[in-house]
Short mmCIF file of C-alpha atoms in Angstrom, two decimals:
data_model
loop_
_atom_site.label_atom_id
_atom_site.label_comp_id
_atom_site.label_asym_id
_atom_site.label_seq_id
_atom_site.Cartn_x
_atom_site.Cartn_y
_atom_site.Cartn_z
CA MET A 27 -20.91 -22.15 46.63
CA TYR A 28 -18.03 -19.68 46.22
CA LYS A 29 -16.47 -16.76 48.05
CA LEU A 30 -15.29 -13.36 46.87
CA GLY A 31 -12.10 -11.74 48.09
CA ILE A 32 -10.80 -8.25 47.34
CA ASP A 33 -7.22 -7.12 47.88
CA LEU A 34 -7.38 -3.33 48.05
CA GLY A 35 -4.03 -1.57 47.83
CA GLY A 36 -2.64 1.86 47.19
CA THR A 37 -1.63 0.78 43.67
CA ASN A 38 -4.17 -1.86 42.56
CA ILE A 39 -7.65 -3.16 43.31
CA VAL A 40 -7.78 -6.92 42.72
CA ALA A 41 -10.90 -9.07 43.13
CA GLY A 42 -11.09 -12.85 42.93
CA VAL A 43 -13.69 -15.59 43.22
CA VAL A 44 -12.38 -18.48 45.32
CA ASP A 45 -13.72 -22.05 45.40
CA LYS A 46 -13.88 -24.46 48.35
CA HIS A 47 -10.37 -25.73 47.54
CA TYR A 48 -8.96 -22.17 47.83
CA LYS A 49 -8.46 -21.98 44.08
CA ILE A 50 -9.08 -18.60 42.42
CA ILE A 51 -11.38 -19.21 39.44
CA GLY A 52 -12.02 -15.66 38.23
CA THR A 53 -10.34 -12.29 38.74
CA ALA A 54 -10.60 -8.62 37.86
CA LYS A 55 -8.08 -5.84 38.39
CA CYS A 56 -7.75 -2.09 37.99
CA LYS A 57 -5.54 0.73 39.21
CA THR A 58 -6.51 2.39 42.50
CA ASN A 59 -5.51 5.78 41.07
CA THR A 60 -5.01 7.59 44.33
CA PRO A 61 -5.48 10.28 45.42
CA ARG A 62 -9.15 10.68 44.56
CA PRO A 63 -12.49 10.69 46.44
CA ALA A 64 -13.37 7.59 48.42
CA GLU A 65 -16.70 7.28 46.60
CA GLU A 66 -14.89 6.82 43.29
CA ILE A 67 -12.56 4.18 44.72
CA VAL A 68 -15.50 2.25 46.17
CA ASP A 69 -17.25 2.43 42.79
CA ASP A 70 -14.25 0.69 41.24
CA ILE A 71 -14.05 -1.90 44.04
CA ALA A 72 -17.69 -2.79 43.38
CA SER A 73 -17.09 -2.93 39.62
CA MET A 74 -14.13 -5.28 40.07
CA ALA A 75 -16.15 -7.48 42.42
CA LEU A 76 -18.94 -7.88 39.88
CA GLU A 77 -16.48 -8.33 37.01
CA ALA A 78 -14.63 -11.10 38.88
CA ILE A 79 -17.94 -12.95 39.39
CA LYS A 80 -18.69 -12.58 35.69
CA ASN A 81 -15.21 -13.82 34.73
CA ALA A 82 -15.65 -16.83 37.02
CA GLU A 83 -18.74 -17.69 34.97
CA ILE A 84 -20.98 -18.08 38.01
CA ASP A 85 -24.10 -16.28 39.20
CA ILE A 86 -23.89 -13.76 42.03
CA SER A 87 -26.32 -15.95 44.00
CA GLU A 88 -23.58 -18.58 44.24
CA ILE A 89 -21.44 -16.24 46.39
CA ASP A 90 -21.91 -17.00 50.11
CA GLY A 91 -19.07 -14.98 51.63
CA CYS A 92 -17.20 -11.77 50.77
CA GLY A 93 -14.29 -9.91 52.28
CA ILE A 94 -11.97 -6.97 51.67
CA GLY A 95 -8.38 -6.61 52.80
CA CYS A 96 -7.74 -2.87 53.15
CA PRO A 97 -4.65 -0.92 54.24
CA GLY A 98 -5.11 0.82 57.58
CA SER A 99 -7.08 0.36 60.79
CA ILE A 100 -10.42 -1.45 60.74
CA ASP A 101 -13.43 -0.74 62.98
CA HIS A 102 -14.77 -4.28 63.22
CA GLU A 103 -17.77 -3.30 65.33
CA ASN A 104 -19.09 -0.99 62.62
CA ASN A 105 -17.53 -2.82 59.64
CA ALA A 106 -15.77 0.37 58.57
CA VAL A 107 -12.27 1.65 57.81
CA SER A 108 -11.23 3.88 60.71
CA TYR A 109 -8.21 5.28 58.92
CA SER A 110 -6.09 4.47 55.90
CA ASN A 111 -3.33 6.98 55.15
CA ASN A 112 -2.57 5.33 51.77
CA LEU A 113 -6.16 5.78 50.57
CA ASP A 114 -7.15 8.83 52.66
CA PHE A 115 -10.09 6.96 54.19
CA HIS A 116 -11.49 8.37 57.42
CA ASP A 117 -14.29 6.47 59.22
CA LEU A 118 -15.44 5.11 55.86
CA PRO A 119 -18.45 2.72 56.06
CA LEU A 120 -16.93 0.55 53.35
CA ALA A 121 -19.04 -2.57 53.95
CA ALA A 122 -22.30 -0.60 53.80
CA MET A 123 -21.17 1.19 50.65
CA MET A 124 -20.34 -2.12 48.98
CA LYS A 125 -23.71 -3.55 50.04
CA GLU A 126 -25.42 -0.62 48.29
CA ARG A 127 -23.48 -1.24 45.08
CA THR A 128 -23.46 -5.04 44.91
CA GLY A 129 -26.15 -6.35 47.25
CA LEU A 130 -23.47 -8.46 48.98
CA ASP A 131 -22.38 -8.46 52.63
CA PHE A 132 -18.67 -7.85 53.19
CA TYR A 133 -16.27 -8.50 56.06
CA LEU A 134 -13.38 -6.06 56.43
CA GLU A 135 -9.83 -6.65 57.65
CA ASN A 136 -6.44 -5.01 57.42
CA ASP A 137 -4.72 -6.13 54.20
CA ALA A 138 -1.68 -7.64 55.93
CA ASN A 139 -3.96 -9.56 58.30
CA ALA A 140 -6.03 -10.84 55.38
CA ALA A 141 -2.89 -12.02 53.58
CA ALA A 142 -1.66 -13.71 56.75
CA TYR A 143 -5.00 -15.49 57.07
CA GLY A 144 -4.74 -16.64 53.47
CA GLU A 145 -1.33 -18.20 54.12
CA TYR A 146 -2.69 -19.68 57.35
CA ILE A 147 -5.64 -21.50 55.78
CA ALA A 148 -4.22 -22.38 52.37
CA GLY A 149 -0.48 -21.73 52.24
CA ALA A 150 2.67 -21.92 54.32
CA GLY A 151 0.83 -21.80 57.65
CA LYS A 152 -1.65 -24.58 56.95
CA GLY A 153 -1.85 -26.91 59.96
CA THR A 154 -0.38 -24.43 62.44
CA LYS A 155 -2.19 -22.94 65.44
CA ASN A 156 -0.17 -19.78 66.08
CA PHE A 157 1.20 -18.19 62.94
CA ILE A 158 2.75 -14.86 61.94
CA ALA A 159 3.25 -13.54 58.42
CA ILE A 160 5.77 -10.82 57.64
CA THR A 161 5.69 -9.07 54.27
CA LEU A 162 8.85 -7.35 53.02
CA GLY A 163 7.50 -4.84 50.52
CA THR A 164 7.23 -1.06 50.29
CA GLY A 165 7.05 -1.28 54.08
CA VAL A 166 7.16 -4.22 56.47
CA GLY A 167 3.69 -5.65 57.03
CA GLY A 168 2.67 -8.02 59.78
CA GLY A 169 -0.26 -10.36 60.33
CA ILE A 170 -0.76 -12.29 63.56
CA ILE A 171 -2.86 -15.44 63.97
CA ILE A 172 -3.37 -16.68 67.55
CA ASP A 173 -5.38 -19.86 68.17
CA GLY A 174 -6.70 -19.64 64.64
CA LYS A 175 -7.98 -16.06 65.02
CA ILE A 176 -6.60 -12.82 63.60
CA TYR A 177 -5.20 -10.61 66.34
CA SER A 178 -5.75 -6.93 65.59
CA GLY A 179 -5.86 -5.36 69.04
CA SER A 180 -8.63 -3.54 70.87
CA ASN A 181 -8.82 -0.79 68.25
CA GLY A 182 -8.20 -2.74 65.05
CA ALA A 183 -4.73 -1.27 64.65
CA GLY A 184 -2.66 -4.05 66.23
CA GLY A 185 -0.03 -6.08 64.44
CA GLU A 186 1.93 -3.17 62.95
CA LEU A 187 5.18 -5.08 63.41
CA GLY A 188 7.07 -2.97 60.89
CA HIS A 189 6.72 0.02 63.20
CA THR A 190 8.57 -1.50 66.11
CA VAL A 191 11.80 0.47 66.59
CA ILE A 192 15.14 -1.33 66.22
CA GLN A 193 17.36 1.79 66.31
CA MET A 194 16.32 4.83 68.34
CA SER A 195 18.54 7.19 66.37
CA GLY A 196 17.61 5.65 63.02
CA PRO A 197 16.11 7.28 59.92
CA PRO A 198 12.64 8.83 60.01
CA CYS A 199 9.69 6.57 59.19
CA THR A 200 6.45 7.56 57.45
CA CYS A 201 4.63 6.78 60.72
CA GLY A 202 6.41 9.64 62.49
CA ARG A 203 8.83 7.54 64.55
CA PHE A 204 12.56 7.05 63.98
CA GLY A 205 14.41 3.79 63.34
CA CYS A 206 11.38 1.60 62.68
CA TRP A 207 12.10 -1.93 61.52
CA GLU A 208 10.67 -1.16 58.08
CA THR A 209 13.15 1.70 57.55
CA TYR A 210 15.87 -0.99 57.55
CA ALA A 211 14.17 -4.21 56.40
CA SER A 212 11.63 -3.22 53.74
CA ALA A 213 12.30 -3.66 50.03
CA THR A 214 12.38 0.13 49.87
CA ALA A 215 15.18 0.16 52.44
CA LEU A 216 17.10 -2.51 50.55
CA VAL A 217 16.97 -0.44 47.35
CA ARG A 218 18.31 2.54 49.27
CA GLN A 219 21.10 0.43 50.79
CA THR A 220 21.94 -0.96 47.34
CA LYS A 221 22.21 2.50 45.78
CA GLN A 222 24.41 3.75 48.63
CA ALA A 223 26.80 0.83 48.12
CA MET A 224 26.85 1.38 44.35
CA MET A 225 27.81 5.02 44.81
CA ARG A 226 30.61 4.02 47.15
CA TYR A 227 31.94 1.10 45.09
CA LYS A 228 32.01 1.92 41.38
CA ASN A 229 33.54 -1.44 40.50
CA SER A 230 30.65 -3.50 41.89
CA ARG A 231 28.91 -5.81 39.45
CA MET A 232 25.67 -4.23 40.61
CA TRP A 233 26.42 -1.48 38.06
CA GLU A 234 26.57 -4.12 35.35
CA ILE A 235 23.26 -5.63 36.52
CA CYS A 236 21.69 -2.14 36.44
CA LYS A 237 23.12 -1.46 32.96
CA GLY A 238 25.07 1.49 34.28
CA ASP A 239 21.99 3.32 35.61
CA ILE A 240 21.61 3.42 39.39
CA ASN A 241 17.89 4.12 38.96
CA ASN A 242 17.49 0.54 37.70
CA ALA A 243 18.41 -0.84 41.14
CA THR A 244 15.72 -3.04 42.69
CA GLY A 245 15.28 -5.17 45.78
CA ILE A 246 16.96 -8.14 44.09
CA THR A 247 19.96 -6.35 42.53
CA ALA A 248 22.28 -7.10 45.44
CA PHE A 249 21.10 -10.72 45.59
CA LYS A 250 21.91 -11.15 41.89
CA ALA A 251 25.35 -9.65 42.44
CA LYS A 252 26.02 -11.92 45.40
CA ARG A 253 25.23 -14.99 43.30
CA LEU A 254 27.79 -13.73 40.77
CA GLY A 255 30.41 -13.60 43.53
CA ASP A 256 30.39 -9.81 43.88
CA ARG A 257 31.87 -8.76 47.23
CA VAL A 258 29.83 -5.56 47.47
CA GLY A 259 26.57 -7.30 46.63
CA SER A 260 27.33 -9.88 49.31
CA MET A 261 28.02 -7.11 51.80
CA VAL A 262 24.68 -5.41 51.08
CA VAL A 263 22.72 -8.67 51.32
CA ASP A 264 24.42 -9.79 54.52
CA GLU A 265 23.80 -6.44 56.23
CA TYR A 266 20.18 -6.36 55.04
CA ILE A 267 19.49 -9.87 56.32
CA LYS A 268 20.82 -8.84 59.73
CA TYR A 269 18.27 -6.03 59.81
CA VAL A 270 15.50 -8.46 58.88
CA ALA A 271 16.74 -10.90 61.51
CA VAL A 272 16.70 -8.33 64.33
CA GLY A 273 13.00 -7.74 63.78
CA ILE A 274 12.22 -11.43 63.28
CA ALA A 275 13.99 -12.22 66.56
CA ASN A 276 11.87 -9.58 68.32
CA VAL A 277 8.70 -11.11 66.87
CA LEU A 278 9.89 -14.58 67.82
CA ASP A 279 10.69 -13.63 71.41
CA THR A 280 7.34 -11.86 71.78
CA PHE A 281 5.06 -14.56 70.37
CA GLN A 282 7.00 -17.85 70.00
CA PRO A 283 4.57 -18.99 67.25
CA ASP A 284 4.56 -22.30 65.41
CA MET A 285 5.75 -20.54 62.28
CA ILE A 286 6.90 -17.20 60.93
CA CYS A 287 6.27 -16.87 57.21
CA ILE A 288 8.05 -14.25 55.07
CA GLY A 289 6.35 -12.88 51.98
CA GLY A 290 6.89 -10.07 49.49
CA GLY A 291 9.07 -10.00 46.39
CA ILE A 292 12.29 -10.55 48.32
CA SER A 293 10.95 -13.84 49.69
CA ARG A 294 11.40 -15.28 46.19
CA GLU A 295 15.13 -15.38 46.93
CA GLY A 296 14.32 -18.51 48.93
CA GLU A 297 17.26 -20.12 50.72
CA TYR A 298 19.52 -17.17 49.90
CA LEU A 299 17.32 -15.30 52.37
CA THR A 300 16.14 -17.96 54.80
CA ASP A 301 19.37 -19.91 55.39
CA PRO A 302 21.41 -16.99 56.81
CA LEU A 303 18.27 -15.58 58.43
CA ASN A 304 17.62 -18.78 60.35
CA GLU A 305 21.24 -18.96 61.43
CA TYR A 306 21.21 -15.41 62.77
CA VAL A 307 17.82 -15.68 64.47
CA GLU A 308 18.76 -18.94 66.17
CA GLY A 309 21.48 -17.14 68.09
CA GLU A 310 19.07 -14.38 69.11
CA ASN A 311 16.15 -16.60 70.15
CA TYR A 312 15.47 -16.40 73.89
CA ALA A 313 14.06 -19.94 73.77
CA ARG A 314 16.97 -21.37 71.76
CA ASN A 315 17.60 -24.10 74.37
CA MET A 316 14.02 -25.34 74.35
CA LYS A 317 12.93 -28.42 72.42
CA PHE A 318 10.33 -26.62 70.29
CA LYS A 319 11.66 -24.41 67.50
CA THR A 320 9.63 -21.91 65.52
CA VAL A 321 9.81 -22.63 61.79
CA ILE A 322 10.86 -19.69 59.61
CA LYS A 323 10.04 -20.10 55.91
CA THR A 324 8.94 -18.18 52.84
CA ALA A 325 5.32 -17.73 51.80
CA ASP A 326 3.60 -20.09 49.38
CA LEU A 327 0.74 -18.06 47.89
CA GLY A 328 2.40 -14.86 46.68
CA ASN A 329 -0.09 -12.17 45.64
CA ASP A 330 -3.00 -14.62 45.93
CA ALA A 331 -2.79 -14.69 49.75
CA GLY A 332 -4.67 -11.42 50.20
CA ILE A 333 -7.54 -12.49 47.94
CA ILE A 334 -7.91 -15.94 49.51
CA GLY A 335 -7.66 -14.60 53.06
CA ALA A 336 -10.20 -11.83 52.40
CA ALA A 337 -12.60 -14.28 50.76
CA TYR A 338 -12.64 -16.53 53.80
CA LEU A 339 -12.89 -13.85 56.54
CA CYS A 340 -16.50 -14.97 57.00
CA ASN A 341 -15.20 -18.24 58.48
CA LEU A 342 -13.77 -16.39 61.47
CA ASP A 343 -17.31 -15.89 62.80
CA LYS A 344 -18.00 -19.62 62.79
#
């Protein structure tokens, strides 16, 4: 038997069939094309689900578990999406709508939680008991696993770690607060910091990396410059990692998990990210004198984590 996982995002809808070894054997993908009516988006989710099953070359009867990782807050009692600002979903009975279109029963979970669960069962967090995944992307996502269960709070909106404030007088966040962790530590924030440094230092090799066009700056531009020995690139990276570390230290002091896993495109920088991050966090850890140390490492599964985690949400009821 196989399971079906769907990673629903503001940019793409990706469906995958997953086998018992957590290997994805068939996929389908399309653009989310927001904004548009929820009914149309759900039509495409259902189409991708059925296409992924077809591409896996199995029959729909061989699917014994389905899940969707969706941005926003999830009403687990009613298997609905309470609110998703990225998709403009309001009290959407997504599971029931998918049942109508596919005949399959779906579990729903926040997308960051689903990705965290994927890493927990099949990736970096395998073998841990208490595990937290942080994603450095457009924002800063968080997924919390406690005693093998996803923690999402009493209202399904828990775990929004990127919206903890690290600077009260900081820049405005899309959530309405000021100085949220994600306004400093997201990939979006790093691009902004990179561009600001480029405007200030015209001799930085970051201009060379961007081929003279500041609009070509990405989340890895400063890292590339640092590896080339560029002083300005090093300055940007070092400052950015401090911002990441402040939030990680807060998460660490709140939960003291077995492991904190960092995902997103920036995590591919590997030791250039984790070595200085571990050094900084160690000095900030309230429990630094205790024998047990939380492991901080990069994610293993990349974009597959959301599909695998969503596919196996059914196991959380067992």
